[in-house]
Coordinates of C-alpha atoms in Angstrom, one line a residue:
Chain A
M1 CA -12.7 35.7 -6.4
G2 CA -12.6 38.7 -4.1
R3 CA -16.0 39.8 -5.3
R4 CA -17.7 36.5 -4.9
W5 CA -16.1 35.7 -1.4
P6 CA -15.3 39.1 0.0
D7 CA -14.3 37.7 3.5
A8 CA -12.1 34.9 2.1
R9 CA -9.0 36.2 3.8
R10 CA -10.6 36.2 7.2
D11 CA -12.0 32.8 6.6
R12 CA -8.9 30.8 5.8
G13 CA -9.8 27.9 8.1
A14 CA -13.1 27.3 6.4
A15 CA -13.8 25.0 3.4
P16 CA -12.6 26.3 0.0
H17 CA -16.1 27.3 -1.1
A18 CA -17.4 28.5 2.2
V19 CA -20.1 31.1 2.1
T20 CA -19.3 33.9 4.3
A21 CA -21.8 35.7 6.5
S22 CA -22.1 38.6 4.1
A23 CA -22.7 36.4 1.1
E24 CA -25.3 34.4 3.0
H25 CA -27.3 37.5 3.9
R26 CA -27.7 38.4 0.2
A27 CA -30.1 35.5 -0.2
A28 CA -33.8 36.0 0.0
P29 CA -35.1 35.1 3.4
A30 CA -37.5 32.2 3.8
S31 CA -40.9 32.9 5.3
D32 CA -41.9 31.2 8.5
A33 CA -44.5 29.2 6.7
V34 CA -41.9 27.9 4.3
R35 CA -39.5 27.1 7.2
G36 CA -42.3 25.3 9.0
A37 CA -43.2 23.2 6.0
V38 CA -39.6 22.4 5.3
T39 CA -39.0 21.5 9.0
L40 CA -42.0 19.2 8.9
A41 CA -40.9 17.5 5.7
L42 CA -37.3 17.1 7.0
A43 CA -38.5 15.7 10.4
A44 CA -40.8 13.2 8.5
Y45 CA -37.9 12.2 6.2
L46 CA -35.4 11.8 9.0
L47 CA -37.8 9.7 11.0
G48 CA -38.4 7.6 7.9
L49 CA -34.6 7.2 7.5
L50 CA -34.1 6.0 11.0
L51 CA -37.1 3.6 10.7
S52 CA -35.8 2.3 7.4
I53 CA -32.5 1.4 9.0
A54 CA -34.2 -0.3 12.0
A55 CA -36.6 -2.2 9.7
N56 CA -34.1 -3.3 7.1
S57 CA -31.5 -4.7 9.5
S58 CA -30.3 -8.3 9.0
S59 CA -31.1 -8.7 12.8
G60 CA -34.8 -8.3 12.1
A61 CA -37.1 -5.7 13.5
S62 CA -39.8 -5.4 16.1
A63 CA -43.5 -5.7 15.1
L64 CA -43.9 -2.0 16.1
V65 CA -41.1 -0.8 13.9
R66 CA -42.3 -3.1 11.0
A67 CA -45.8 -1.8 11.3
L68 CA -44.9 1.9 11.5
H69 CA -42.3 1.6 8.8
G70 CA -44.5 -0.5 6.5
R71 CA -47.7 1.5 6.8
L72 CA -46.4 5.1 7.1
F73 CA -43.0 5.2 5.3
S74 CA -42.6 2.4 2.8
P75 CA -45.3 3.7 0.4
W76 CA -43.3 6.9 -0.3
M77 CA -39.8 5.8 0.5
V78 CA -39.7 2.6 -1.6
P79 CA -40.4 4.0 -5.0
P80 CA -37.5 6.5 -5.0
W81 CA -35.2 3.7 -3.7
L82 CA -34.8 5.5 -0.4
D83 CA -36.1 2.7 1.9
L84 CA -32.6 1.5 2.7
G85 CA -31.1 -0.2 5.7
F86 CA -27.4 0.5 4.8
D87 CA -26.8 -2.9 6.4
Y88 CA -23.3 -3.1 4.8
G89 CA -21.6 -5.7 7.0
L90 CA -19.4 -6.5 4.0
T91 CA -18.8 -9.9 5.5
R92 CA -20.1 -11.8 8.6
G93 CA -17.9 -14.8 8.0
L94 CA -20.9 -16.9 7.0
P95 CA -20.9 -19.2 4.0
E96 CA -23.7 -17.0 2.5
D97 CA -21.3 -14.2 2.2
A98 CA -19.0 -16.1 -0.1
D99 CA -19.0 -15.5 -3.9
H100 CA -21.9 -17.3 -5.6
R101 CA -22.2 -18.4 -9.2
L102 CA -24.9 -19.8 -11.4
L103 CA -24.4 -22.8 -13.6
V104 CA -27.1 -23.8 -16.1
S105 CA -26.8 -26.9 -18.2
G106 CA -29.3 -28.8 -20.5
R107 CA -29.8 -32.4 -19.4
G108 CA -28.8 -34.5 -22.4
A109 CA -28.4 -31.4 -24.6
A110 CA -25.2 -31.0 -26.6
A111 CA -25.3 -27.2 -25.9
P112 CA -22.5 -26.0 -23.6
A113 CA -23.4 -25.1 -20.0
L114 CA -23.8 -21.5 -19.2
E115 CA -22.0 -20.0 -16.3
F116 CA -22.8 -16.6 -14.6
P117 CA -20.6 -14.7 -14.1
A118 CA -18.8 -16.0 -17.1
T119 CA -15.0 -16.5 -16.9
G120 CA -13.3 -13.2 -17.5
M121 CA -16.3 -11.1 -16.4
T122 CA -15.2 -8.5 -13.9
G123 CA -16.3 -5.4 -12.0
Q124 CA -19.9 -4.4 -11.3
R125 CA -21.2 -6.6 -14.2
A126 CA -19.8 -9.8 -12.5
A127 CA -21.0 -8.5 -9.1
R128 CA -24.6 -8.3 -10.4
W129 CA -24.5 -11.9 -11.6
R130 CA -23.1 -13.0 -8.3
R131 CA -26.0 -11.2 -6.5
L132 CA -28.5 -12.9 -8.8
A133 CA -27.0 -16.3 -8.0
R134 CA -27.1 -15.6 -4.3
A135 CA -30.8 -14.4 -4.7
V136 CA -31.7 -17.6 -6.5
A137 CA -30.1 -19.7 -3.7
V138 CA -31.9 -17.7 -0.9
D139 CA -35.1 -17.8 -2.8
D140 CA -34.8 -21.6 -3.3
A141 CA -34.2 -22.0 0.4
D142 CA -37.4 -20.1 1.2
P143 CA -39.7 -22.4 3.2
S144 CA -42.7 -21.3 1.1
G145 CA -41.1 -23.3 -1.7
T146 CA -42.2 -21.0 -4.5
S147 CA -38.7 -20.4 -6.0
V148 CA -40.1 -17.3 -7.7
L149 CA -36.8 -16.4 -9.3
A150 CA -35.8 -19.8 -10.7
T151 CA -39.3 -20.3 -12.1
G152 CA -39.3 -16.8 -13.6
M153 CA -36.0 -17.3 -15.2
A154 CA -37.1 -20.7 -16.8
E155 CA -38.3 -19.4 -20.2
G156 CA -35.2 -17.4 -20.8
L157 CA -32.9 -20.2 -19.7
F158 CA -34.7 -22.7 -22.0
S159 CA -34.2 -20.6 -25.0
R160 CA -30.6 -19.7 -24.2
V161 CA -29.5 -23.3 -23.5
G162 CA -31.7 -24.8 -26.2
A163 CA -33.2 -27.5 -24.1
D164 CA -36.5 -28.2 -22.3
D165 CA -34.9 -29.9 -19.4
L166 CA -32.4 -27.9 -17.4
E167 CA -30.3 -28.2 -14.3
V168 CA -29.7 -24.9 -12.5
V169 CA -27.0 -25.1 -9.9
V170 CA -25.9 -22.3 -7.5
S171 CA -22.4 -22.9 -6.2
R172 CA -20.2 -20.8 -4.0
D173 CA -16.5 -20.7 -3.1
P174 CA -16.2 -21.6 0.5
F175 CA -14.1 -19.3 2.6
P176 CA -10.6 -20.6 3.1
E177 CA -9.1 -21.2 6.5
R178 CA -7.2 -18.3 7.7
G179 CA -3.6 -18.4 6.4
T180 CA -4.3 -21.0 3.7
A181 CA -4.6 -20.7 0.0
P182 CA -7.8 -18.8 -0.8
R183 CA -9.3 -21.1 -3.5
S184 CA -10.8 -24.5 -3.1
T185 CA -13.5 -26.6 -4.8
P186 CA -16.8 -24.7 -5.1
E187 CA -19.7 -26.2 -3.1
K188 CA -23.2 -26.7 -4.4
V189 CA -25.8 -24.5 -2.5
S190 CA -28.9 -25.4 -4.4
T191 CA -29.8 -27.6 -7.4
V192 CA -33.0 -27.1 -9.2
R193 CA -34.3 -29.0 -12.2
L194 CA -36.5 -27.1 -14.6
R195 CA -38.4 -28.9 -17.3
R196 CA -41.1 -27.9 -19.8
G197 CA -43.5 -30.5 -20.9
P198 CA -47.2 -31.1 -21.8
A199 CA -48.2 -30.3 -18.2
G200 CA -46.4 -27.0 -18.3
L201 CA -43.3 -26.0 -16.3
Q202 CA -42.0 -28.2 -13.6
L203 CA -39.6 -27.1 -10.9
I204 CA -38.0 -29.9 -9.0
R205 CA -35.7 -29.4 -6.1
T206 CA -33.5 -32.4 -5.9
S207 CA -30.2 -33.6 -4.6
D208 CA -30.0 -36.3 -7.2
P209 CA -31.7 -35.4 -10.5
E210 CA -31.0 -38.9 -11.8
E211 CA -33.8 -40.3 -9.7
L212 CA -36.5 -38.4 -11.6
A213 CA -38.6 -39.8 -14.3
P214 CA -37.6 -39.0 -17.9
L215 CA -39.2 -36.1 -19.6
L216 CA -42.0 -37.4 -21.9
R217 CA -42.6 -35.4 -25.0
P218 CA -46.2 -35.4 -26.4
A219 CA -46.6 -36.9 -29.8
P220 CA -47.2 -34.3 -32.6
P221 CA -50.9 -33.8 -33.4
L222 CA -52.1 -35.7 -36.4
E223 CA -53.7 -33.5 -38.9
G224 CA -57.1 -34.5 -40.1
K225 CA -57.7 -36.9 -37.3
G226 CA -59.9 -36.5 -34.3
R227 CA -62.4 -33.8 -34.4
Chain B
M1 CA -35.8 28.1 32.4
A2 CA -33.0 25.6 31.5
F3 CA -35.5 23.6 29.5
S4 CA -36.4 26.8 27.6
S5 CA -32.8 27.7 26.9
A6 CA -32.1 24.1 25.7
G7 CA -35.1 24.4 23.4
S8 CA -33.8 27.7 22.0
A9 CA -30.4 26.2 21.5
I10 CA -31.8 23.3 19.6
A11 CA -34.0 25.6 17.5
A12 CA -31.0 27.7 16.7
A13 CA -28.9 24.7 15.7
W14 CA -31.7 23.4 13.5
E15 CA -31.8 26.8 11.8
R16 CA -28.1 26.9 11.2
C17 CA -28.1 23.4 9.9
W18 CA -30.9 23.7 7.4
F19 CA -31.7 27.4 6.7
V20 CA -28.5 29.3 6.3
P21 CA -28.2 29.9 2.5
A22 CA -25.2 28.3 0.8
L23 CA -23.6 29.0 -2.6
P24 CA -24.2 26.3 -5.3
R25 CA -20.5 25.5 -6.0
P26 CA -20.1 22.8 -3.3
L27 CA -23.2 21.1 -4.5
A28 CA -22.0 21.5 -8.1
I29 CA -18.8 19.6 -7.3
V30 CA -20.9 16.8 -5.7
R31 CA -23.1 16.9 -8.8
I32 CA -20.2 16.2 -11.2
L33 CA -18.7 13.4 -9.0
A34 CA -22.0 11.8 -8.2
G35 CA -23.1 11.9 -11.8
T36 CA -19.9 10.3 -12.9
V37 CA -20.3 7.4 -10.4
A38 CA -23.9 7.0 -11.4
L39 CA -22.9 6.9 -15.1
A40 CA -20.4 4.2 -14.4
L41 CA -23.0 2.1 -12.5
W42 CA -25.6 2.7 -15.2
W43 CA -23.0 1.5 -17.8
S44 CA -22.5 -1.7 -15.9
W45 CA -26.0 -2.8 -16.8
S46 CA -25.5 -2.3 -20.6
A47 CA -23.8 -5.6 -21.6
D48 CA -26.6 -7.8 -20.1
L49 CA -29.6 -5.5 -20.6
N50 CA -31.4 -7.8 -23.0
T51 CA -30.3 -11.0 -21.2
W52 CA -32.1 -9.7 -18.1
F53 CA -34.9 -7.4 -19.3
G54 CA -35.4 -8.4 -23.0
P55 CA -38.7 -10.1 -24.1
D56 CA -37.3 -13.6 -23.3
G57 CA -34.9 -12.3 -20.6
L58 CA -34.0 -14.1 -17.4
L59 CA -35.9 -11.6 -15.2
P60 CA -39.4 -11.2 -16.6
V61 CA -41.5 -8.5 -15.0
G62 CA -44.0 -10.9 -13.4
A63 CA -41.3 -12.8 -11.5
V64 CA -39.6 -9.6 -10.3
R65 CA -42.9 -8.1 -9.2
E66 CA -43.5 -11.2 -7.0
W67 CA -40.0 -10.9 -5.6
R68 CA -39.7 -7.1 -4.9
S69 CA -41.5 -4.9 -2.4
P70 CA -45.2 -4.2 -3.4
W71 CA -44.4 -0.5 -3.5
G72 CA -41.6 -1.0 -6.0
M73 CA -42.2 0.3 -9.5
S74 CA -40.1 0.8 -12.6
I75 CA -40.7 2.5 -16.0
L76 CA -38.9 -0.5 -17.5
D77 CA -41.8 -2.7 -16.4
L78 CA -43.7 -1.2 -19.3
A79 CA -41.1 -2.3 -21.9
R80 CA -42.2 -5.3 -23.9
S81 CA -39.6 -5.2 -26.7
T82 CA -35.8 -5.0 -26.9
V83 CA -36.1 -1.6 -28.6
V84 CA -38.2 -0.1 -25.9
V85 CA -35.9 -1.5 -23.1
R86 CA -32.9 -0.1 -24.8
G87 CA -34.6 3.2 -25.5
L88 CA -35.6 3.7 -21.9
Y89 CA -32.2 2.7 -20.7
L90 CA -30.6 5.2 -23.0
A91 CA -33.0 7.9 -21.8
I92 CA -31.9 7.3 -18.2
G93 CA -28.3 7.5 -19.4
A94 CA -29.1 10.8 -21.2
A95 CA -30.6 12.2 -18.0
L96 CA -27.5 11.2 -16.1
V97 CA -25.2 12.8 -18.7
C98 CA -27.3 16.1 -18.5
L99 CA -27.0 16.0 -14.7
T100 CA -23.3 15.5 -14.8
V101 CA -22.5 18.3 -17.2
G102 CA -25.3 20.5 -15.7
L103 CA -27.5 20.8 -18.8
A104 CA -31.1 21.7 -18.0
T105 CA -30.2 20.6 -14.4
P106 CA -33.6 21.4 -12.7
L107 CA -35.2 18.9 -15.1
A108 CA -32.3 16.5 -15.5
A109 CA -31.8 16.0 -11.7
P110 CA -35.2 14.6 -10.9
L111 CA -35.3 12.6 -14.1
A112 CA -31.8 11.1 -13.4
A113 CA -32.8 10.2 -9.8
A114 CA -36.1 8.7 -10.8
G115 CA -34.6 6.9 -13.8
F116 CA -31.8 5.5 -11.7
A117 CA -34.3 4.3 -9.0
S118 CA -36.4 2.8 -11.8
L119 CA -33.5 0.8 -13.2
L120 CA -32.8 -0.6 -9.7
H121 CA -36.5 -1.5 -9.1
R122 CA -36.5 -3.4 -12.4
A123 CA -34.1 -5.9 -10.9
P124 CA -33.6 -5.2 -7.1
M125 CA -31.8 -8.5 -6.7
L126 CA -29.0 -7.1 -8.8
A127 CA -28.5 -3.9 -6.9
G128 CA -25.7 -3.5 -4.4
P129 CA -24.4 -0.9 -1.9
A130 CA -22.9 1.3 -4.6
D131 CA -26.4 1.6 -6.2
D132 CA -28.1 2.4 -2.9
C133 CA -25.6 5.2 -2.0
T134 CA -25.7 6.7 -5.5
A135 CA -29.5 6.8 -5.5
V136 CA -29.3 8.8 -2.2
L137 CA -26.7 11.1 -3.7
L138 CA -28.9 11.7 -6.8
W139 CA -32.0 12.5 -4.7
C140 CA -30.0 15.0 -2.5
L141 CA -29.0 16.8 -5.7
V142 CA -32.7 17.1 -6.7
V143 CA -33.2 19.2 -3.6
G144 CA -30.5 21.8 -4.3
R145 CA -29.7 24.1 -7.2
S146 CA -26.5 22.2 -8.2
G147 CA -26.7 23.4 -11.9
D148 CA -26.2 27.0 -10.9
D149 CA -22.4 26.6 -11.0
L150 CA -19.7 24.6 -12.9
S151 CA -22.3 23.7 -15.5
V152 CA -23.5 24.1 -19.0
D153 CA -26.5 26.0 -17.5
R154 CA -24.0 28.4 -15.9
R155 CA -22.2 29.0 -19.2
L156 CA -25.5 29.7 -21.0
A157 CA -26.5 32.1 -18.2
I158 CA -23.2 34.0 -18.6
T159 CA -23.8 34.3 -22.3
R160 CA -27.2 35.8 -21.5
G161 CA -25.5 38.3 -19.2
S162 CA -26.8 36.8 -15.9
G163 CA -24.9 37.6 -12.6
T164 CA -23.0 35.4 -10.2
P165 CA -24.7 32.4 -8.7
Q166 CA -26.7 33.3 -5.6
P167 CA -26.7 31.5 -2.3
G168 CA -29.9 29.7 -1.5
I169 CA -31.6 27.7 1.3
R170 CA -32.2 24.8 -1.1
N171 CA -28.4 24.4 -1.5
R172 CA -28.0 24.3 2.3
I173 CA -30.7 21.7 2.7
A174 CA -29.2 19.5 0.0
L175 CA -25.7 19.8 1.6
S176 CA -27.0 19.1 5.1
L177 CA -28.9 16.1 3.8
L178 CA -25.7 14.8 2.2
L179 CA -24.0 15.2 5.6
V180 CA -26.7 13.4 7.5
H181 CA -26.6 10.5 5.0
A182 CA -22.8 10.4 5.1
A183 CA -22.9 9.9 8.9
V184 CA -25.9 7.6 8.9
I185 CA -24.6 5.3 6.2
A186 CA -21.1 5.0 7.8
G187 CA -22.7 4.5 11.2
A188 CA -25.2 1.9 10.0
A189 CA -22.4 0.0 8.2
L190 CA -20.3 0.0 11.4
L191 CA -23.2 -1.3 13.4
A192 CA -23.8 -4.1 10.9
Q193 CA -20.2 -5.0 11.1
L194 CA -19.9 -5.0 14.8
K195 CA -22.7 -7.6 15.0
A196 CA -20.4 -10.2 13.4
D197 CA -17.5 -12.0 15.2
V198 CA -15.2 -11.6 12.3
W199 CA -15.0 -7.8 12.9
W200 CA -13.9 -8.5 16.4
D201 CA -11.5 -11.4 15.9
G202 CA -9.7 -9.6 13.0
S203 CA -10.5 -12.1 10.3
A204 CA -12.9 -9.9 8.3
A205 CA -10.2 -8.4 6.1
W206 CA -8.9 -11.9 5.4
L207 CA -12.3 -13.1 4.4
L208 CA -13.0 -10.1 2.2
S209 CA -9.6 -10.6 0.5
A210 CA -10.7 -14.2 -0.5
G211 CA -13.5 -12.8 -2.6
S212 CA -13.1 -12.8 -6.4
A213 CA -14.3 -9.1 -6.5
V214 CA -11.2 -7.8 -4.8
P215 CA -9.0 -6.4 -7.5
V216 CA -5.8 -6.6 -5.5
Q217 CA -4.3 -9.8 -4.2
F218 CA -4.5 -8.9 -0.6
A219 CA -4.9 -12.5 0.4
T220 CA -1.3 -13.2 -0.5
V221 CA -0.2 -10.5 1.8
F222 CA -2.6 -11.3 4.6
R223 CA -1.5 -15.0 4.5
R224 CA 1.9 -13.9 5.5
S225 CA 0.9 -11.8 8.4
E226 CA -2.2 -12.3 10.6
Y227 CA -1.4 -9.1 12.4
L228 CA -1.7 -7.2 9.2
S229 CA -5.1 -8.7 8.5
D230 CA -6.2 -7.8 12.1
A231 CA -4.9 -4.3 11.7
V232 CA -6.8 -3.7 8.4
T233 CA -10.0 -5.2 9.9
H234 CA -9.8 -2.9 13.0
A235 CA -8.8 0.1 10.9
I236 CA -11.9 -0.2 8.7
A237 CA -14.2 -0.3 11.8
L238 CA -12.3 2.6 13.4
F239 CA -12.4 4.6 10.2
E240 CA -16.1 4.2 9.9
G241 CA -16.7 5.2 13.5
A242 CA -14.4 8.2 13.2
F243 CA -16.0 9.3 10.0
T244 CA -19.5 9.2 11.6
L245 CA -18.3 11.3 14.5
G246 CA -16.2 13.6 12.4
V247 CA -19.2 14.5 10.2
A248 CA -21.3 15.3 13.2
V249 CA -18.7 17.7 14.7
P250 CA -18.5 20.9 12.5
A251 CA -14.9 21.7 13.6
L252 CA -13.7 18.3 12.4
R253 CA -15.5 18.3 9.0
R254 CA -12.6 19.5 7.0
V255 CA -10.1 16.9 8.2
T256 CA -12.9 14.3 8.2
G257 CA -13.6 15.1 4.5
W258 CA -10.0 14.6 3.5
I259 CA -9.6 11.4 5.4
G260 CA -13.0 10.2 4.2
I261 CA -12.1 10.6 0.5
V262 CA -8.9 8.5 0.9
G263 CA -10.4 6.1 3.4
W264 CA -13.6 5.2 1.6
L265 CA -11.7 4.6 -1.7
L266 CA -9.4 2.2 0.2
V267 CA -12.2 0.5 2.1
G268 CA -14.0 0.0 -1.2
V269 CA -11.0 -1.7 -2.8
V270 CA -10.4 -3.9 0.2
A271 CA -14.0 -4.9 0.5
G272 CA -14.3 -5.7 -3.2
E273 CA -16.9 -2.9 -3.6
P274 CA -14.8 -0.2 -5.3
W275 CA -17.9 1.7 -6.6
W276 CA -19.4 1.7 -3.1
G277 CA -16.1 3.2 -1.9
A278 CA -16.3 5.8 -4.7
A279 CA -19.9 6.7 -3.9
M280 CA -19.0 7.1 -0.2
A281 CA -16.0 9.2 -1.2
V282 CA -18.4 11.5 -2.9
F283 CA -20.2 11.9 0.4
A284 CA -16.8 12.7 1.9
V285 CA -16.3 15.4 -0.7
A286 CA -19.7 16.8 0.4
V287 CA -18.4 16.9 3.9
L288 CA -15.1 18.6 2.8
V289 CA -16.7 21.3 0.7
N290 CA -19.7 21.9 2.9
P291 CA -19.0 25.3 4.4
P292 CA -19.5 25.7 8.2
T293 CA -22.3 28.1 8.8
I294 CA -21.1 31.5 9.9
G295 CA -23.3 34.0 11.7
R296 CA -27.0 33.6 11.9
P297 CA -29.6 32.6 9.4
S298 CA -31.1 35.3 7.3
E299 CA -34.1 36.9 9.0

C-alpha cells in the first residue's frame, strides 16, 4: 500500500485510489503529436455527443443540427450505439408513456391468443416486450402507412398462432387519476388485421374487423389437369 | 493579455482533465461493475432470443433494417439459423464475461462493446435507457487499460513476475470520458423531464408508480399523500441537477459519487428502470473513484 501510493497519508481527502503526483510522474510522457491527435479526437467526439443530444431530442431538431449530425457524425456514432439523445423524460404524463402490451389472436382459430408481455413476465424481459408493443403502435400510427413492424412480424405470428388470419391489438393501461386506484380497463391503441392468402400478405388497419370480406382460400391444385 | 491568460488556463485545465496519468484500479472497479450490469442486460434477451431473431422470428432482419437507422449494423443480421443466432449470442456473452473478470481484457473490451452494440442494433426497438448507458460504459472501458488491475490478467502478470500496474494517460482519458458522460446523461435526462408539466406539478412520481415495471407498490403510498408524491418528483429532478453540477466541480466529486450511487439506484426503482439506475450508479462509482488530478501533467 505504502509502496504503491507513497503519499497516501498526505492525501486523505482524495478518492481511495487517487494517484498522487509522484506516482503520476512515473508514467511515460505523451508526445505533443499524440496529445494533439487525442485532443482532436476528443473534441470531435464531444461535439458529436452534444449534437447527438440536440438531434435526438423528443422536441425535434433544427435543420442545421439535423444536417450536421446526420452527415458528419451519424455514420461513425450510430454503429457503436453512441448516437444517443439520453432523452430520458421517464414520463411526460402522456398516454403514450403508459405500459403497452401486444395481443395476437387468430380469427376463428381455436388456438389461444398470445399476449406479450405474458402474465408473470417481469423485469427487463417484460420491458422489452412493452417497448416492442409501443413501437408497433407508433409505427402503425405513422402517416406513411407502411406499418413495417407489424408486416415484418406477420410470418412469425402466423406460425406461432397457427392461423392465416390474425388480429394484432396493441393496448395500454391508461394512467389513473391522481389519488385513485392505479388499474383500470386497458384501452386499444391500434388494431391491425393480418392475413395471408393467394394475393400474398394483407395488412388492414381497421376499427371493426368484422366489416371485412372473409378470407378466401384457393382450391388445391388438381394434379394432371391443366398444362 | 487577459484573453491570453484565459487561453492558458483553459489549456491547462484541458491537460489536467485528459493527460494526467491515472492508475488502472479505478477503471478496474468500473470494469467489474459495468461488466456485471452488461451481463444482466445481455441475459434478459436469452429467453426470447429465438422468438425475436430465429428463422421464423417476430423481428426478421429485413423489417428491422427498414425500421432502424441506415447506419445501424449487427453481426446478428448474418445469422440465418437458430444455431448461429445462439452461437453469436453466446460469443457476445463470453466477451462480456472475459471483460468482467479481466481475462484478455485488451481484446475482450472492444469485442464486448461491439457485441453489445450489435445486439442492440439487431432490435433497436427493444432497447431501453439501461442498454444505452451500458453501451457507453463499455466503450469508455475500451479506451483505458482496465484489465491491468483486479483482473485475471493481473494475476497472470504476477505469476510471470511483472511489477505493479503503472499509471497511464489512457486510464485518465477513460475516466474523464466516464465523468463527462455521467454529467451529460444526468443533465440531458433533467432537461427532458423539465419539458413536461408533470415534473413541475409534482405528479410525475405518481404516474411512474402506476407502471407495472415498478417493483414496489409506491402507488399505494402516494395515494395517501399527494405531498409525498410531489416531494419524490422534485427530489428526482433536484438530484439529477445536483449530480450534473457535482460531477463538474472536482471538489464535490467525492460526495457526489456517494450520493449518486444511492440516488441513481433509488431513481431507477421509482422510475421502473432499475437497470438504468444500476448503470447510472456505475457512472457514480466512476465519479467516486476518479482521483482528482494533483500537480501538473507529465512533461
